[in-house]
Amino acid sequence: MNKSILSTAVAIALSASALTLSSAQAADLIFQPGDDARFSWSSYDALKSIDLKGEKVSVFGPWLGSEKEHFDNVIAYFEAATGAEVEYAGSDSFEQQIVIDAQAGSAPNVSIFPQPGLASDLAAKGFVAALGDDVKQGVVTDYAAGQSWVDLATFKDSKGEKNFYGVFYRADLKSLVWYSPDNFDDAGYDVPESMEELKALTQQIVDDGGTPWCIGLGSGAATGWPATDWVEDLMLRTQPASVYDQWVSNDISFDDPKVIAAIEEFGWFARNDQYVDGGAAAVSSTDFRDSPKGLFASPAKCYLHRQASFVPAFFPEGTKLGVDADFFYFPAYESKSLGNPVLGGGTLVSITNDSKGARSFIDFIRSPIAHELWMAQTGFISAHVKANPELYSSEAAKKQGEILRYATTFRFDASDLMPGKIGSGAFWTGMVDYTGGKDATKVAKDIQKSWDAIK
């Protein structure tokens, strides 16, 4: 066989092999590209211009079980389009292991941080690669409250200079109030659209002979944390986000009048015997997992319950969201003109071992298609304004996504960002003391003393 014929035969064989690989990859994709016009397939097609054949991209994060399966399904599209091989590993000890790997020089290309604080710590030690201005501007443009997400991923490097270090991919919400639509309909109540209306509704329920709120702070050794979420939400509704950030970093003291005012706003709801199921004395002793059950009692023990998006896990078995239970945005004060702040969390995708593949993977993660592919499965809320909300797997997820899309400010749980002895210690116990009757100023001063002691 002459060289020309041999070359042609080899080329045909390689082409057939590539087609077989492409077909196999396509068969592994849970949604076939181009089949459903709701997906942003153009952002998938754009990946095909990136040639990463032969390159491996290691990704490490906290997702296991069904979450890992959902993420693997998303990753498959990046592999199919670029030719890269992505190896994702999940661990329930991510926070400890990524520090060990980074210090040993064996960090993965990409790390998925459940909290930005750990990424900040590693960035300060030079273990996280800064992202470019194009990526940062893309987040500002493509994410609701985009500057908030940029701020949350901006840390100091080893020289003390601030850089942008990651893209948030999956979010969750805390600024929610849960209720029973049937109970609201029977009583003739409307969903409040401002904090002023929520307070008026609270009093109206009392005037009608009912109890407005179920609140429980019990959580074993972590008792008190639900109250910190209340105070954080109220800080964002009574003060600009810049003040919230100063509170988190202790640039303003915990006993600053602005913080004390937010604690007392929580007290307006929680320290009034008429407003809380069981009276104010029951708030600290009621387990947070049991507290929403009053919504479903007959007759209802309460009409309102403020808690994060995970709380349906503690509703009575068989409860149907949108039918037996629903939620609305914990509203802002109309009189304060602070926009629509949202309290929540999210996972930060950062580069911990730089490579072309890692950079391309970050670009993929911030594209609409990467968000839509998980939205269409389950358990994913996105702040990406170009991701199609019609792809959410449930009406509840779609409603939560809408709240996030209309947020003007987004902030993480303050207690999670404060030093552990404060956010997971003095703040928790201080809120228990406060609901038990201790003066807000005294509580705040005690927390500040604890903070001063660890500086």
Short mmCIF file of N, CA and C in Angstrom, two decimals, residues 112-171:
data_model
loop_
_atom_site.label_atom_id
_atom_site.label_comp_id
_atom_site.label_asym_id
_atom_site.label_seq_id
_atom_site.Cartn_x
_atom_site.Cartn_y
_atom_site.Cartn_z
N ILE A 112 -14.21 24.30 44.50
CA ILE A 112 -15.56 24.84 44.70
C ILE A 112 -15.75 25.05 46.20
N PHE A 113 -15.72 26.30 46.62
CA PHE A 113 -15.75 26.64 48.03
C PHE A 113 -17.19 26.87 48.50
N PRO A 114 -17.63 26.16 49.56
CA PRO A 114 -18.98 26.39 50.08
C PRO A 114 -19.13 27.76 50.72
N GLN A 115 -18.02 28.35 51.19
CA GLN A 115 -18.03 29.67 51.81
C GLN A 115 -16.85 30.48 51.27
N PRO A 116 -17.06 31.77 51.01
CA PRO A 116 -15.94 32.56 50.46
C PRO A 116 -14.83 32.81 51.46
N GLY A 117 -15.10 32.67 52.76
CA GLY A 117 -14.09 32.94 53.77
C GLY A 117 -12.85 32.08 53.60
N LEU A 118 -13.05 30.79 53.30
CA LEU A 118 -11.91 29.89 53.12
C LEU A 118 -11.12 30.26 51.87
N ALA A 119 -11.81 30.63 50.80
CA ALA A 119 -11.13 31.05 49.59
C ALA A 119 -10.31 32.30 49.87
N SER A 120 -10.85 33.20 50.68
CA SER A 120 -10.12 34.42 51.05
C SER A 120 -8.84 34.08 51.81
N ASP A 121 -8.93 33.13 52.74
CA ASP A 121 -7.75 32.72 53.50
C ASP A 121 -6.65 32.18 52.58
N LEU A 122 -7.05 31.34 51.62
CA LEU A 122 -6.08 30.73 50.72
C LEU A 122 -5.53 31.75 49.73
N ALA A 123 -6.37 32.69 49.30
CA ALA A 123 -5.90 33.74 48.39
C ALA A 123 -4.83 34.59 49.06
N ALA A 124 -5.00 34.87 50.35
CA ALA A 124 -4.03 35.68 51.09
C ALA A 124 -2.68 34.98 51.20
N LYS A 125 -2.68 33.66 51.02
CA LYS A 125 -1.44 32.89 51.09
C LYS A 125 -0.89 32.55 49.70
N GLY A 126 -1.56 33.07 48.67
CA GLY A 126 -1.08 32.86 47.31
C GLY A 126 -1.51 31.55 46.68
N PHE A 127 -2.55 30.90 47.22
CA PHE A 127 -2.95 29.59 46.73
C PHE A 127 -4.15 29.64 45.77
N VAL A 128 -4.66 30.83 45.46
CA VAL A 128 -5.78 30.98 44.53
C VAL A 128 -5.37 31.97 43.45
N ALA A 129 -5.69 31.65 42.20
CA ALA A 129 -5.31 32.50 41.08
C ALA A 129 -6.36 33.59 40.86
N ALA A 130 -5.92 34.82 40.70
CA ALA A 130 -6.85 35.91 40.40
C ALA A 130 -7.41 35.76 38.99
N LEU A 131 -8.67 36.17 38.83
CA LEU A 131 -9.31 36.14 37.52
C LEU A 131 -9.21 37.52 36.88
N GLY A 132 -9.35 37.57 35.59
CA GLY A 132 -9.16 38.83 34.88
C GLY A 132 -10.34 39.78 34.97
N ASP A 133 -10.12 41.00 34.49
CA ASP A 133 -11.16 42.02 34.50
C ASP A 133 -12.35 41.62 33.62
N ASP A 134 -12.09 40.86 32.55
CA ASP A 134 -13.19 40.44 31.66
C ASP A 134 -14.16 39.54 32.42
N VAL A 135 -13.62 38.63 33.22
CA VAL A 135 -14.48 37.74 34.00
C VAL A 135 -15.26 38.55 35.03
N LYS A 136 -14.56 39.45 35.70
CA LYS A 136 -15.22 40.28 36.71
C LYS A 136 -16.34 41.11 36.11
N GLN A 137 -16.07 41.74 34.99
CA GLN A 137 -17.10 42.56 34.35
C GLN A 137 -18.26 41.69 33.86
N GLY A 138 -17.95 40.47 33.44
CA GLY A 138 -19.00 39.55 33.02
C GLY A 138 -19.96 39.22 34.15
N VAL A 139 -19.42 39.07 35.36
CA VAL A 139 -20.27 38.80 36.52
C VAL A 139 -21.12 40.01 36.85
N VAL A 140 -20.53 41.22 36.79
CA VAL A 140 -21.28 42.45 37.05
C VAL A 140 -22.46 42.55 36.09
N THR A 141 -22.22 42.20 34.84
CA THR A 141 -23.24 42.34 33.80
C THR A 141 -24.28 41.22 33.84
N ASP A 142 -23.82 39.99 34.05
CA ASP A 142 -24.68 38.82 33.85
C ASP A 142 -25.39 38.33 35.11
N TYR A 143 -25.00 38.82 36.28
CA TYR A 143 -25.63 38.37 37.52
C TYR A 143 -26.52 39.47 38.10
N ALA A 144 -27.66 39.08 38.64
CA ALA A 144 -28.48 40.02 39.40
C ALA A 144 -27.67 40.47 40.61
N ALA A 145 -27.75 41.77 40.91
CA ALA A 145 -26.91 42.34 41.98
C ALA A 145 -25.46 41.95 41.74
N GLY A 146 -25.03 42.07 40.48
CA GLY A 146 -23.72 41.59 40.06
C GLY A 146 -22.55 42.11 40.86
N GLN A 147 -22.60 43.40 41.23
CA GLN A 147 -21.50 43.96 42.00
C GLN A 147 -21.39 43.29 43.36
N SER A 148 -22.53 42.87 43.93
CA SER A 148 -22.51 42.16 45.21
C SER A 148 -21.71 40.87 45.10
N TRP A 149 -21.92 40.14 44.01
CA TRP A 149 -21.21 38.87 43.82
C TRP A 149 -19.72 39.10 43.59
N VAL A 150 -19.40 40.18 42.89
CA VAL A 150 -17.98 40.53 42.71
C VAL A 150 -17.35 40.88 44.05
N ASP A 151 -18.06 41.69 44.85
CA ASP A 151 -17.54 42.08 46.16
C ASP A 151 -17.26 40.85 47.04
N LEU A 152 -18.18 39.88 46.97
CA LEU A 152 -18.05 38.68 47.81
C LEU A 152 -16.88 37.80 47.38
N ALA A 153 -16.40 37.99 46.14
CA ALA A 153 -15.28 37.18 45.64
C ALA A 153 -14.01 38.00 45.49
N THR A 154 -13.96 39.16 46.10
CA THR A 154 -12.78 40.03 46.03
C THR A 154 -12.05 39.98 47.37
N PHE A 155 -10.80 39.51 47.32
CA PHE A 155 -10.01 39.32 48.54
C PHE A 155 -8.63 39.96 48.37
N LYS A 156 -7.92 40.07 49.48
CA LYS A 156 -6.54 40.54 49.45
C LYS A 156 -5.60 39.39 49.13
N ASP A 157 -4.58 39.67 48.31
CA ASP A 157 -3.59 38.65 47.99
C ASP A 157 -2.46 38.70 49.02
N SER A 158 -1.40 37.97 48.75
CA SER A 158 -0.30 37.87 49.71
C SER A 158 0.43 39.21 49.91
N LYS A 159 0.21 40.18 49.00
CA LYS A 159 0.82 41.50 49.11
C LYS A 159 -0.15 42.51 49.71
N GLY A 160 -1.35 42.03 50.05
CA GLY A 160 -2.34 42.94 50.61
C GLY A 160 -3.16 43.69 49.58
N GLU A 161 -2.96 43.34 48.31
CA GLU A 161 -3.70 44.00 47.23
C GLU A 161 -4.97 43.20 46.90
N LYS A 162 -6.06 43.92 46.63
CA LYS A 162 -7.33 43.26 46.36
C LYS A 162 -7.42 42.78 44.92
N ASN A 163 -7.92 41.54 44.75
CA ASN A 163 -8.14 40.96 43.43
C ASN A 163 -9.45 40.19 43.44
N PHE A 164 -9.93 39.89 42.25
CA PHE A 164 -11.18 39.13 42.08
C PHE A 164 -10.82 37.67 41.85
N TYR A 165 -11.44 36.77 42.63
CA TYR A 165 -10.95 35.39 42.67
C TYR A 165 -11.94 34.28 42.32
N GLY A 166 -13.18 34.57 42.01
CA GLY A 166 -14.05 33.44 41.75
C GLY A 166 -15.42 33.82 41.23
N VAL A 167 -16.10 32.80 40.70
CA VAL A 167 -17.44 32.95 40.15
C VAL A 167 -18.41 32.12 40.98
N PHE A 168 -19.47 32.74 41.45
CA PHE A 168 -20.48 31.99 42.20
C PHE A 168 -21.38 31.24 41.24
N TYR A 169 -21.64 30.01 41.60
CA TYR A 169 -22.36 29.13 40.66
C TYR A 169 -23.73 28.70 41.17
N ARG A 170 -23.86 28.38 42.42
CA ARG A 170 -25.11 27.87 42.96
C ARG A 170 -25.44 28.67 44.22
N ALA A 171 -26.68 29.15 44.32
CA ALA A 171 -27.06 30.00 45.45
C ALA A 171 -28.20 29.36 46.24
#
